[in-house]
Structure formats: C-alpha cells, structure tokens
Rosetta silent file (secondary structure, phi, psi, omega in degrees, C-alpha in Angstrom):
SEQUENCE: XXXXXXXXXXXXXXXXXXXXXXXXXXXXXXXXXXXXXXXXXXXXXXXXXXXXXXXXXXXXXXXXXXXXXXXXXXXXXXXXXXXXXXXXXXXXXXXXXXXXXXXXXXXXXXXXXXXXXXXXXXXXXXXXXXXXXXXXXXXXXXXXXXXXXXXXXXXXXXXXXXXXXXXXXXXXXXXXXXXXXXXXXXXXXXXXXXXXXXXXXXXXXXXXXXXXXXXXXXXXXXXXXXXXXXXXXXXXXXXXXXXXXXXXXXXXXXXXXXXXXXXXXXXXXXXXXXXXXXXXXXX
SCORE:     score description
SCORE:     0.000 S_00000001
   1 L     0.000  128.279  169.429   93.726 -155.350  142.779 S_00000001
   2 L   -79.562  153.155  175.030   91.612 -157.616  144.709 S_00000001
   3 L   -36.642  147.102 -163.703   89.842 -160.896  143.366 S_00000001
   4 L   173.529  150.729  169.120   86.063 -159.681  142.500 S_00000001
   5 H   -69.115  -48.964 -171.806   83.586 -161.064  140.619 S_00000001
   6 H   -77.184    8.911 -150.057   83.915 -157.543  139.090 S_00000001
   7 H  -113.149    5.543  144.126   88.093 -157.809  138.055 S_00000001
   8 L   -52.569    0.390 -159.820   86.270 -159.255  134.289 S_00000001
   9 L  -119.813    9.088  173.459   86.487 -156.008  133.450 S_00000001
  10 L   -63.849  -29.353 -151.667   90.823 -155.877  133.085 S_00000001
  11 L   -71.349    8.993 -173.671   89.946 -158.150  130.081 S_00000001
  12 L  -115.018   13.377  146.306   89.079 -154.818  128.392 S_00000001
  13 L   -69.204  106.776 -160.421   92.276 -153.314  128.837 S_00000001
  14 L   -65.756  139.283  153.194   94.798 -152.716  125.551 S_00000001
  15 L  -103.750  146.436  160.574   98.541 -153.320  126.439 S_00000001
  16 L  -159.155  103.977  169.487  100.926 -151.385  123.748 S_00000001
  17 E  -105.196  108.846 -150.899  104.024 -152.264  124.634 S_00000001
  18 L   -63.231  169.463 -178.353  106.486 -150.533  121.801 S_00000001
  19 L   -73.568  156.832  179.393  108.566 -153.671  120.069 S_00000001
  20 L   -78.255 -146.742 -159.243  111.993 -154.086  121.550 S_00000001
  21 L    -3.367   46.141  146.755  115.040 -152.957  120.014 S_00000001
  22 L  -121.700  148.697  166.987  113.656 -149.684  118.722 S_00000001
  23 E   -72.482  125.761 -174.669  114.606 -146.285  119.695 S_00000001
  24 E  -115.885  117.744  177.575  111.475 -144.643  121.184 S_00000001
  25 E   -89.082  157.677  150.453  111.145 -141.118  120.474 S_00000001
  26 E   -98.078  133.840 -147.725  108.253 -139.249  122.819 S_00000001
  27 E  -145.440  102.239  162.419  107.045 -135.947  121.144 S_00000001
  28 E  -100.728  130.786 -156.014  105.557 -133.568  123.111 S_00000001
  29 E  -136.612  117.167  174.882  103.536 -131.108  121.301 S_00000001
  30 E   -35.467  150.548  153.032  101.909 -127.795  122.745 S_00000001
  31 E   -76.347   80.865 -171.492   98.378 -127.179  123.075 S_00000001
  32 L    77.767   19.821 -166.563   96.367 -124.235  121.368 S_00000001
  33 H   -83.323   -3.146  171.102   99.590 -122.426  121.709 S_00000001
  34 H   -85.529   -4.361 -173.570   99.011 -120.373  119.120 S_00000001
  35 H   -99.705  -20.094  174.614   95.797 -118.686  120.892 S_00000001
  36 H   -67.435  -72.898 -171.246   98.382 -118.992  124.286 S_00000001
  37 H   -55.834  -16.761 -167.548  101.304 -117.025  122.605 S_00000001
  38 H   -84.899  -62.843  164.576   98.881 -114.494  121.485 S_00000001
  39 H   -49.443  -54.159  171.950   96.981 -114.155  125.187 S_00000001
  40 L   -70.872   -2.301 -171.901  100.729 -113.579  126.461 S_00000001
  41 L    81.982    0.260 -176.911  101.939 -111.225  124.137 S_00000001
  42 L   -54.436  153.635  178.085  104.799 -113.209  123.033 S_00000001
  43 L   -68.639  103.753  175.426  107.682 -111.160  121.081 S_00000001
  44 L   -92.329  167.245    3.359  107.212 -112.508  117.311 S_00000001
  45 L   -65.888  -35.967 -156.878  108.885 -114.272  115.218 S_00000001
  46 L  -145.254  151.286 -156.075  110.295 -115.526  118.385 S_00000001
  47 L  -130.631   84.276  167.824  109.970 -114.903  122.316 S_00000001
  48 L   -64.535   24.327 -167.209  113.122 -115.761  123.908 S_00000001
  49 L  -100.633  -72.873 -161.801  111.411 -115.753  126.879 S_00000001
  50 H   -79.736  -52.456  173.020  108.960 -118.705  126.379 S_00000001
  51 H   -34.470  -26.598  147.321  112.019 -120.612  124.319 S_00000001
  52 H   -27.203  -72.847  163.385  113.615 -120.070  127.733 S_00000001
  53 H   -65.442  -86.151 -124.167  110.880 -121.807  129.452 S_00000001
  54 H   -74.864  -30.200 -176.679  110.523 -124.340  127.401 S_00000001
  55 H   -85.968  -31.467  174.090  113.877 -125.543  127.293 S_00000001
  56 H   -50.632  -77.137  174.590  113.753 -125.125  131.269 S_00000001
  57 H   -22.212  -43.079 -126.545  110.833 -127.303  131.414 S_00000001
  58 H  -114.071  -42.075 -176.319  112.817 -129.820  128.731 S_00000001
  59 H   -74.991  -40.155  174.860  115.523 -129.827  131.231 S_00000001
  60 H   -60.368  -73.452  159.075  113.651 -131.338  134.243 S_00000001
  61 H    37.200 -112.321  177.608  113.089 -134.034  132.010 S_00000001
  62 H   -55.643  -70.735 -151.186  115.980 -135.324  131.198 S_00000001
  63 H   -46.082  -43.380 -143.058  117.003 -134.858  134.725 S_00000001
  64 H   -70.670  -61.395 -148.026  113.805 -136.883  135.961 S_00000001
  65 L  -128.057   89.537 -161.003  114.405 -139.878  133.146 S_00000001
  66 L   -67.382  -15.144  178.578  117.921 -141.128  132.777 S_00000001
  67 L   -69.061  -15.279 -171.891  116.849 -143.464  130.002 S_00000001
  68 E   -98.975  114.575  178.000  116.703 -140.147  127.689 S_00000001
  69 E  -101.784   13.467  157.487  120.001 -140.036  125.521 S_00000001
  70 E   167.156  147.656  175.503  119.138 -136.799  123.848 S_00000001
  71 E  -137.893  145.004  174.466  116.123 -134.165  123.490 S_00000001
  72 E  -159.481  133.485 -177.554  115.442 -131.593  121.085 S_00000001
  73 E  -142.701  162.702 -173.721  113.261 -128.803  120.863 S_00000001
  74 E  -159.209  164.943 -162.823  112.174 -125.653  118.944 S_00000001
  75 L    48.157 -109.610 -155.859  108.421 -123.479  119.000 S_00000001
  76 L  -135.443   59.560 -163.944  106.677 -125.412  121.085 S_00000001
  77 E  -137.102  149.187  165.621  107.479 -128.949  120.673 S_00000001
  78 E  -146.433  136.786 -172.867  110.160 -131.455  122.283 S_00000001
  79 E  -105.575  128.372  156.923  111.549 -135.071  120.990 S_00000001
  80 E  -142.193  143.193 -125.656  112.887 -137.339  123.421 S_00000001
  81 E  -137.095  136.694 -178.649  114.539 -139.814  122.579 S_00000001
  82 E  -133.264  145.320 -151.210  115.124 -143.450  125.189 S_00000001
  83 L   -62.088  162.452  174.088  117.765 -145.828  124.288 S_00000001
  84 L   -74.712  -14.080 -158.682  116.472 -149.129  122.000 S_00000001
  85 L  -110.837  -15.480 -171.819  117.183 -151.455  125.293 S_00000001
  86 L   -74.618  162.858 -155.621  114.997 -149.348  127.476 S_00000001
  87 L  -135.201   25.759  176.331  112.530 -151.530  129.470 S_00000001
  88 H   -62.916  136.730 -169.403  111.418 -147.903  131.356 S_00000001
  89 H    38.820   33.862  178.722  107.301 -148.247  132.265 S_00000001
  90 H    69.592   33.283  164.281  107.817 -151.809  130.043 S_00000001
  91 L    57.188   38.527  177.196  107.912 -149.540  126.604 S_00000001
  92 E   -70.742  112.100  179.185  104.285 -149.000  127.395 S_00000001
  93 L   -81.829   28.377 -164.870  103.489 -145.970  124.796 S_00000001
  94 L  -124.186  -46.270 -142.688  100.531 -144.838  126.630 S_00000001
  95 H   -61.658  -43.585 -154.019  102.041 -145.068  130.115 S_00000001
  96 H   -82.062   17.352  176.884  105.518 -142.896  128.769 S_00000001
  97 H   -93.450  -78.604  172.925  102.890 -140.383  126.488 S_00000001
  98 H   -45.136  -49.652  152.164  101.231 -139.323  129.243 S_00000001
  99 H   -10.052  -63.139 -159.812  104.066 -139.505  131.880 S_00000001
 100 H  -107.048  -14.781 -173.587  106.211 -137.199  130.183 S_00000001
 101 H   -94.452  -43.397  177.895  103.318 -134.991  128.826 S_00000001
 102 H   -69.084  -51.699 -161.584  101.681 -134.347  132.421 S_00000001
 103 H   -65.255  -94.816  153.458  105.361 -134.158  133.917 S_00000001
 104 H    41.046  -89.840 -164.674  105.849 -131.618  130.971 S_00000001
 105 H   -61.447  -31.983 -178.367  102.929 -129.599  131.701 S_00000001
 106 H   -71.445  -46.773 -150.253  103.545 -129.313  135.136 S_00000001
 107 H  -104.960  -11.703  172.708  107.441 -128.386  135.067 S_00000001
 108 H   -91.533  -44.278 -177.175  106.181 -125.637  132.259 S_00000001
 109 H   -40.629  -43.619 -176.387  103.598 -124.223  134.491 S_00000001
 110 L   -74.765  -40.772 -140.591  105.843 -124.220  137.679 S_00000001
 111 L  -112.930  -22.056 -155.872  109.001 -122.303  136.048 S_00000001
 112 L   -49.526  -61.483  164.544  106.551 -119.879  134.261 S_00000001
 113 H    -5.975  -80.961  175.937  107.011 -117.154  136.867 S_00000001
 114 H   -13.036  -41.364 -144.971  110.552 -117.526  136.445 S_00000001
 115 H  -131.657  -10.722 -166.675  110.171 -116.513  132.847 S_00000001
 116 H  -154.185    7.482  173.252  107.260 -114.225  133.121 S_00000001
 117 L    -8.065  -61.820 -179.500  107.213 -112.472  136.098 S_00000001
 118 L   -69.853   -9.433  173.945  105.311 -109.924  134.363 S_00000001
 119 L  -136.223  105.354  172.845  102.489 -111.742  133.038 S_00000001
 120 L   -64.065  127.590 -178.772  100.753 -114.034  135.768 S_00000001
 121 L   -73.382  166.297  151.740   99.477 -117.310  134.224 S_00000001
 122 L  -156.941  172.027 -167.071   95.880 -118.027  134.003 S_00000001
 123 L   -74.707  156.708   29.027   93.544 -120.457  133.115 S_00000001
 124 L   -93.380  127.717  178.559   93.284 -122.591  130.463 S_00000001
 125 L   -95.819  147.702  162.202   96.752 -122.944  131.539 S_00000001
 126 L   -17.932  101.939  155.500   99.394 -124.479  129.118 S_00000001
 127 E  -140.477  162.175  179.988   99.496 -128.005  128.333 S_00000001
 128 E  -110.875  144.249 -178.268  101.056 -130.806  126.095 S_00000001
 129 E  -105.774 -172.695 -170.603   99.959 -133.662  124.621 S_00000001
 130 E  -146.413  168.767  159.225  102.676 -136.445  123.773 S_00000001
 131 E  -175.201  161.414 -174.762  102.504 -139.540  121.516 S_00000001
 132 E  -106.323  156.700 -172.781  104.984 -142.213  121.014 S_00000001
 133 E  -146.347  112.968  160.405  107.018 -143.376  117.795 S_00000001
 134 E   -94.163  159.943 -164.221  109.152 -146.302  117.525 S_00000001
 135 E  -133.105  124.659 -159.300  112.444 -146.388  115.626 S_00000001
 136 L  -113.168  -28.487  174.725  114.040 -149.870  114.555 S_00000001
 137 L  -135.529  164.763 -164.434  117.538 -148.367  113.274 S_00000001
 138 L   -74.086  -46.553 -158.654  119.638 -145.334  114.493 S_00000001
 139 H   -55.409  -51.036 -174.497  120.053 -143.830  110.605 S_00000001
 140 H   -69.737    8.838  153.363  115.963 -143.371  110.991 S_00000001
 141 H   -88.255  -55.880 -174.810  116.420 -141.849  114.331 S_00000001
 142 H   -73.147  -29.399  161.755  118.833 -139.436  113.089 S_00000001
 143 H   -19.365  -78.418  179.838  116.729 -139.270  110.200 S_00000001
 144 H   -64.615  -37.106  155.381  113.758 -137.881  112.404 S_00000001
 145 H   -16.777  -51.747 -166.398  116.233 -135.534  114.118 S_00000001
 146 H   -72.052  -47.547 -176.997  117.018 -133.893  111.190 S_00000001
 147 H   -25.772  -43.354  178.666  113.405 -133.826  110.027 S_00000001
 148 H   -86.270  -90.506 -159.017  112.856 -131.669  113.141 S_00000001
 149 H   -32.725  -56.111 -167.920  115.777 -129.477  112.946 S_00000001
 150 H   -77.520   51.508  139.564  115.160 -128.764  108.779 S_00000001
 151 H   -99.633  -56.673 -177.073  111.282 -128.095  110.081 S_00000001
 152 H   -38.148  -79.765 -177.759  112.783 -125.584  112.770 S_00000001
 153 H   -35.998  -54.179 -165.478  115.277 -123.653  109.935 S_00000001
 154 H   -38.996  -79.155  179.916  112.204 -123.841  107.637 S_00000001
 155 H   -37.374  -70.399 -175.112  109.350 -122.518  109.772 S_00000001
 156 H   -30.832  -67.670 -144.019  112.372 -119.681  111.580 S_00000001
 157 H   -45.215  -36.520 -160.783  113.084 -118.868  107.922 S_00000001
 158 H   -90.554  -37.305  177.786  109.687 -117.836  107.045 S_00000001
 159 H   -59.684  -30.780  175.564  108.387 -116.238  110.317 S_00000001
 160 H   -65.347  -12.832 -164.166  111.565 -113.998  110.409 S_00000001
 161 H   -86.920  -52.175 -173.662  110.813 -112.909  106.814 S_00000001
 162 H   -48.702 -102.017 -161.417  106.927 -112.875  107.186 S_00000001
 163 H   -30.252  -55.437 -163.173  107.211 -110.714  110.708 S_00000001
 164 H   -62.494  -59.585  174.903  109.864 -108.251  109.334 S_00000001
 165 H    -9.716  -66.700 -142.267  107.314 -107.494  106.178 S_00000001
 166 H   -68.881  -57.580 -172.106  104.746 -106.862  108.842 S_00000001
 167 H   -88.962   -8.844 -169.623  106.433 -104.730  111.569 S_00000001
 168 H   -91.906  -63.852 -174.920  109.638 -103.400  109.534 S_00000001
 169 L   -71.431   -7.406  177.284  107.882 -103.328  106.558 S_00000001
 170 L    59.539   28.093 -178.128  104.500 -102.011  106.910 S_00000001
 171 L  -116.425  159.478 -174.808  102.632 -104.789  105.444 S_00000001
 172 L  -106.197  147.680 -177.519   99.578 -106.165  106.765 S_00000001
 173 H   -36.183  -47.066  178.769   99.651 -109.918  107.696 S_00000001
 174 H   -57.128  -50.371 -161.240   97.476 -110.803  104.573 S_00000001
 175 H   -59.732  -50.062 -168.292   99.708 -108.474  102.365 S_00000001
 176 H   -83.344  -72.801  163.123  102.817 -110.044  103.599 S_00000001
 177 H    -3.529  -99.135  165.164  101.534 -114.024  103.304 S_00000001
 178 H     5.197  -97.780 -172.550  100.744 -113.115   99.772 S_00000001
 179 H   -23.419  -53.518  174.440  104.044 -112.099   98.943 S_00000001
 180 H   -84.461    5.318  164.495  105.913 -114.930  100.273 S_00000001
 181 L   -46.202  114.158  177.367  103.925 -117.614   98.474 S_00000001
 182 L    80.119    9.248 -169.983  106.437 -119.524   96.622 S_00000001
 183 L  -106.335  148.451  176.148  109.325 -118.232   97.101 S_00000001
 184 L   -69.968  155.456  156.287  112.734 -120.460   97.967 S_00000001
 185 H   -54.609  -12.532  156.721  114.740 -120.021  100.818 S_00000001
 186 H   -67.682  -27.031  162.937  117.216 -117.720   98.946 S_00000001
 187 H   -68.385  -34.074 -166.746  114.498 -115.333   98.375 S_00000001
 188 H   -67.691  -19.053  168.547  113.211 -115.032  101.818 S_00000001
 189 H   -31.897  -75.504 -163.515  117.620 -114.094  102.339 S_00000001
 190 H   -33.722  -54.383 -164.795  117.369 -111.683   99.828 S_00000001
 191 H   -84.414   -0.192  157.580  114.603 -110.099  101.100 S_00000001
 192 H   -56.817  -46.834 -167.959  115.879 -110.042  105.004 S_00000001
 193 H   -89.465  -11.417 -175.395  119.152 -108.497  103.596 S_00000001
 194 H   -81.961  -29.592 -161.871  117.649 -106.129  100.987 S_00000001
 195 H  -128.526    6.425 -158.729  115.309 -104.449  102.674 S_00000001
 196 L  -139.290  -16.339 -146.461  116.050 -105.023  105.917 S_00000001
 197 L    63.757   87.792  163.624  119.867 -105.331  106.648 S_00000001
 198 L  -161.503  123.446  173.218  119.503 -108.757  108.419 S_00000001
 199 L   -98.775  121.669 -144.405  121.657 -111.313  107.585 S_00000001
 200 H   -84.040  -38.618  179.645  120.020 -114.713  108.841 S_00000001
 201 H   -62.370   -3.136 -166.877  122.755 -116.672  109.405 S_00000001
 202 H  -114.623  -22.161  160.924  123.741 -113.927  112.356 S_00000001
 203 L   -36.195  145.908 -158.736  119.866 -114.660  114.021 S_00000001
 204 L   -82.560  133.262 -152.364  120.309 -116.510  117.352 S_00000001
 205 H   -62.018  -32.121 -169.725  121.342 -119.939  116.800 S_00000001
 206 H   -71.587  -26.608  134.658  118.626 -121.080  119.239 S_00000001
 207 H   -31.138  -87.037  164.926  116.041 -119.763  116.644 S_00000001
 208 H   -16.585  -85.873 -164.807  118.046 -121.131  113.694 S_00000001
 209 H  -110.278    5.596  160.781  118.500 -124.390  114.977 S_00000001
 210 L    85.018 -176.572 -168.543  116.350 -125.449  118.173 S_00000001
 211 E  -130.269  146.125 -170.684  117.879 -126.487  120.962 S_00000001
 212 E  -104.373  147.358 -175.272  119.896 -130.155  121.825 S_00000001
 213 E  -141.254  138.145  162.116  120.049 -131.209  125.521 S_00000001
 214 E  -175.805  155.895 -176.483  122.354 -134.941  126.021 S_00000001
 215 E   -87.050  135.199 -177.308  124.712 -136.382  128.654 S_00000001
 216 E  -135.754   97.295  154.924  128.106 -135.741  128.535 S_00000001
 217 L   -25.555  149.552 -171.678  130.535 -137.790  130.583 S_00000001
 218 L  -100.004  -17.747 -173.226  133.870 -136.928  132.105 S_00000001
 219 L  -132.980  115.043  165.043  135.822 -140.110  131.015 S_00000001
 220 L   -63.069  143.025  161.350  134.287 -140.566  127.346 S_00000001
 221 L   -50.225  131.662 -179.519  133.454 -144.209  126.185 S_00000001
 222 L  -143.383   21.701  146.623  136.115 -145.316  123.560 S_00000001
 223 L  -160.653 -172.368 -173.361  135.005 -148.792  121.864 S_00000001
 224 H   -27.302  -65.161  174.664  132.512 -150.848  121.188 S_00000001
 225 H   -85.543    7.847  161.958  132.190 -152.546  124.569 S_00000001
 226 H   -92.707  -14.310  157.215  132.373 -149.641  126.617 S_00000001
 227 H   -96.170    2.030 -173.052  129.867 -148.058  124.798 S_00000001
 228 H  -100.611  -12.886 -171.562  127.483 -150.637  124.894 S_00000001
 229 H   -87.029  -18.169 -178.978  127.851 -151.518  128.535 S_00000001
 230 H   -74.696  -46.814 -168.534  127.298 -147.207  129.352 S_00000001
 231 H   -97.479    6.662 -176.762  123.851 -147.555  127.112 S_00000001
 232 L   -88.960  169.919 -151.978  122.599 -150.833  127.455 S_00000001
 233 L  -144.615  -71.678 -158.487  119.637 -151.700  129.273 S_00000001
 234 L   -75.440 -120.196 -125.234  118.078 -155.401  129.092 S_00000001
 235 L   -33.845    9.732 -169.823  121.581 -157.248  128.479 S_00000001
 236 L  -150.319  135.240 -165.819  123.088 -156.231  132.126 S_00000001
 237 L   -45.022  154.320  170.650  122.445 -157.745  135.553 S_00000001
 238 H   -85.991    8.704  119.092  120.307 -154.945  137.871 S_00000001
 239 H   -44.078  -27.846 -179.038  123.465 -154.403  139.689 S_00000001
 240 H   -83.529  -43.178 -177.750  125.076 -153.065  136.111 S_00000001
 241 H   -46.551  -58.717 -176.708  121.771 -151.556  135.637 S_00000001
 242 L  -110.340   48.000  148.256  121.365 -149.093  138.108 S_00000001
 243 L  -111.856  -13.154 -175.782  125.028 -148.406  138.265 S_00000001
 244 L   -95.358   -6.197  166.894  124.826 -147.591  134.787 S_00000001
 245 L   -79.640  -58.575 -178.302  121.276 -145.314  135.736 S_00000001
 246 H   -52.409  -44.233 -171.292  123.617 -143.954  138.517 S_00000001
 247 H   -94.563   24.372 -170.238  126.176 -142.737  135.949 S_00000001
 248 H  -124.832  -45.522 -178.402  123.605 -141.701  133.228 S_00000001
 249 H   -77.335  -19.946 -178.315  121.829 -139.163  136.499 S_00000001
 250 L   -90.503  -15.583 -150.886  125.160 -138.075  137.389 S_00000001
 251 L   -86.045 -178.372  179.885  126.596 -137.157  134.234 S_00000001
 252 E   -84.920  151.609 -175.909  126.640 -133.583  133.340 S_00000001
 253 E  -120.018  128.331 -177.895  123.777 -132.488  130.512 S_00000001
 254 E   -68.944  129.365  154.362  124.902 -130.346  127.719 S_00000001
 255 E  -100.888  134.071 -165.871  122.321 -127.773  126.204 S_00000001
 256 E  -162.520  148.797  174.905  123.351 -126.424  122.928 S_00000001
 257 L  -107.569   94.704 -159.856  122.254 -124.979  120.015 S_00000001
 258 L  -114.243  174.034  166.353  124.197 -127.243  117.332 S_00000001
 259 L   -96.519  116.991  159.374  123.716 -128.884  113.742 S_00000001
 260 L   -91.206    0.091  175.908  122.302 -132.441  114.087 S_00000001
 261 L   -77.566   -8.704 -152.205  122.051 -132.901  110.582 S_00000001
 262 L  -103.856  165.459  170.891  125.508 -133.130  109.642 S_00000001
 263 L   -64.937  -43.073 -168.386  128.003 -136.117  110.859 S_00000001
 264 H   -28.934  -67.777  158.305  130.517 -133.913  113.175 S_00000001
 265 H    16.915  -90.393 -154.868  127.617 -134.125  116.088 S_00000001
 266 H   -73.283  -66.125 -170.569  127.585 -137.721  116.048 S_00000001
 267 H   -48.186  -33.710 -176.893  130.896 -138.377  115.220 S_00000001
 268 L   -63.443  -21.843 -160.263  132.090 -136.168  118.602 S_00000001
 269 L  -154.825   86.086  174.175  129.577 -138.397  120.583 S_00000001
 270 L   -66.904  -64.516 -161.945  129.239 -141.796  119.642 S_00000001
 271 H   -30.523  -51.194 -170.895  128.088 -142.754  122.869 S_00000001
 272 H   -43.931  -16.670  173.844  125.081 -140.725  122.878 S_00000001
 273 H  -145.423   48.068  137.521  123.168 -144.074  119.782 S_00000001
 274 L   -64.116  124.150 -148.319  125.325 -146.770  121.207 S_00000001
 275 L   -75.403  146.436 -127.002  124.541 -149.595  120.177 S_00000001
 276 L   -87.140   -5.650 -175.713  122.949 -152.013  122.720 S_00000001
 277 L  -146.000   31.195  152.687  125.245 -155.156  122.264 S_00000001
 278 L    76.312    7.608  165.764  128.810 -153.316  121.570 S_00000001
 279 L   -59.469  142.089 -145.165  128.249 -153.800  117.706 S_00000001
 280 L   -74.437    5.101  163.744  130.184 -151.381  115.295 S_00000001
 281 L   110.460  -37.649 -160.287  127.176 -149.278  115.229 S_00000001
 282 L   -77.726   87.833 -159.628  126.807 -149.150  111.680 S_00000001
 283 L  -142.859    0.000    0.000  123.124 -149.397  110.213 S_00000001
C-alpha cells in the first residue's frame, strides 16, 4: 500500500492470529440448507447424492491445503483440521474462515452438475460459512472429533426413525415428532426393527458415521522423530518445509467411512496428530 496521509486508517484493522501450538480446526457449516434440501428434493433421511457432493467438494480441499491432516464431514458440515505448527495465512482465523468457506462454496457449486444433472442449480445458490476453533492438546482434538461423529450417529439415528414413521409408517411429521420425544437410542432400534425390518447397524456406514478424508503415505513414519519431522511446520528450515509440503500434496488421501471415536483409528495412524517436536505424543 502506498504512503498516504489516508494509510491512518490500517490502525483500525483487528489482527487474530490463533495462538501457536494449537490444532486449528475450520468448520464449515451450510447455509439455509434446510430450505436448499427441500428446493432440491433431496431423498430423506439422507440423499446420497448431495453426501456425494459434499464429500467431493471436501476433497478439493484437502487437495488445495496440504497443512490439513484430516477432515470430517456428515449433513452439511465439514471439520478441518491443520497441524498445531501450521504458520498457513499466519493462523489468521479470519483469513483461513473465509478462505476455505468461499473455496468451499465454489468447489460445491462447480461439481453440482456432476451430482445433479437432473436438477440445474439456481439462485440463492449454496453457500458456507466457516469459523475457526483453536485446540491446545490432541486428546481435545480427538475429543471434538468424536463430538462430531456421536452428533452424526445421533441426528442419523433419529431422522432414520422419524422419516420411516412418516413415509413407511403413515404418520404425519407432527404425529411422528410426538412419538419420538424421549425416547433412548434403543427405542428408536426397536422401533426400526419392529415395525419396519431395518436393522440400523446394516444403514450405509457413510450415514452412520460421516465421512474421514487424511493422508496416507507409502513408507509409514515409525518413531518419534520421523513423525515429527513429516508434520512439523515452524521447527524446519524452508528447504525441509516445502519438501515436507511436497510429500504431504503427493501422498495419497484416504476417504472412509470409519469409527474415530475409538483408539484403533489413531493407533493405525499415529502420524496423522504427530506431535510437532518428536515428543511421545502423549497428552
């Protein structure tokens, strides 16, 4: 910017730059999507179709921003998650909110066709808004993982029960609500398998459990200081840097519909919360 008499007016410009060492998730969260899904006709409880898209979208992503060790999404929402050492747009939460939520919006918009052939978007076309969260230890990163997976299982649980009432069942949407007020997740079983045949646990995992997208390497990391030099960020010369950016864009990225709540995950894939200075990890 040039010198001006008029360049007083930077002083009125916020910096929020997230604190270092935390894991920064970015949350992108649809817009009005319930008046969207609705316009389109999506297939309830669930429209493998737009889950489809969504994860497509979810995938550019990742490709785009090598600093993203793992994403995970389910409805109409996605968590992404950048290493505690990343220094990407200076940990600016406004710059990487927006960033990834216009990049987002765009890469949903684009693929839509793809996914929809039969119903041509129109405006207010589809968009997400983002917001940033910092994370100071990994257990509270996996923490928030799970939260969002046991939201996914929750939500699935109830829409699958709620929808079959309605179209299986011949109840009207009030009629059905009603019913399921208060009841545990064993009831909403019962009543899938009683009345319905439908055993829940056989419902497509990518319902069930959202979907996980992270880089997976061909020669796995196997201690401490081999995992800290593949994920580390600020601690490595910018020769190390963007050879370690090179091999983060190259590797291949798994999508799967998995359990993050449980250890097995994690334990299969350390690398994936390695900790930034080769430490045993444990916190």
């Amino acid at each position: 910017m040039a010198n001006s008499s008029f360049q007083y007016v930077r002083d009125f410009e916020t910096s929020d730059p997230l604190a270092p060492s935390n894991w920064i998730v970015v949350r992108l969260d649809g817009r009005g999507f319930s008046k969207l899904t609705t316009k389109y006709s999506f297939t309830k409880p669930n429209d493998l179709r737009g889950l489809a898209l969504l994860n497509a979208a979810a995938l550019q992503i990742v490709k785009a921003f090598p600093d993203v060790v793992i994403a995970y999404g389910q409805s109409d929402e996605y968590s992404f998650v950048l290493h505690e050492s990343t220094t990407l747009f200076d940990r600016r939460a406004a710059k990487l909110a927006t960033t990834f939520a216009a990049t987002f919006t765009a890469e949903y918009c684009l693929l839509w066709s793809e996914h929809f052939p039969d119903k041509p978007l129109t405006r207010p076309w589809p968009s997400f808004d983002g917001r940033c969260v910092a994370y100071p230890k990994r257990y509270i990163l996996r923490d928030y993982l799970s939260w969002r997976q046991a939201d996914c299982h929750v939500n699935n649980l109830y829409n699958t029960t709620f929808w079959n009432l309605v179209q299986q069942g011949g109840m009207s949407q009030t009629d059905a609500e009603e019913s399921l007020k208060g009841t545990l997740s064993g009831e909403k079983n019962e009543i899938l398998y009683s009345k319905f045949s439908i055993n829940y646990n056989n419902e497509p995992a990518i319902c069930r459990k959202g979907t996980v997208m992270y880089r997976a390497y061909k020669t796995a990391p196997t201690n401490g200081a081999q995992l800290a030099q593949l994920d580390t960020r600020g601690s490595l010369s910018k020769t190390q840097l963007e050879k370690a950016k090179k091999r983060s864009a190259k590797a291949e990225i798994k999508v799967e519909n998995v359990d993050l709540i449980g250890d097995p995950f994690w334990d299969a894939r350390p690398y994936i919360l390695a900790p930034s200075r080769g430490d045993s990890g444990d916190e």
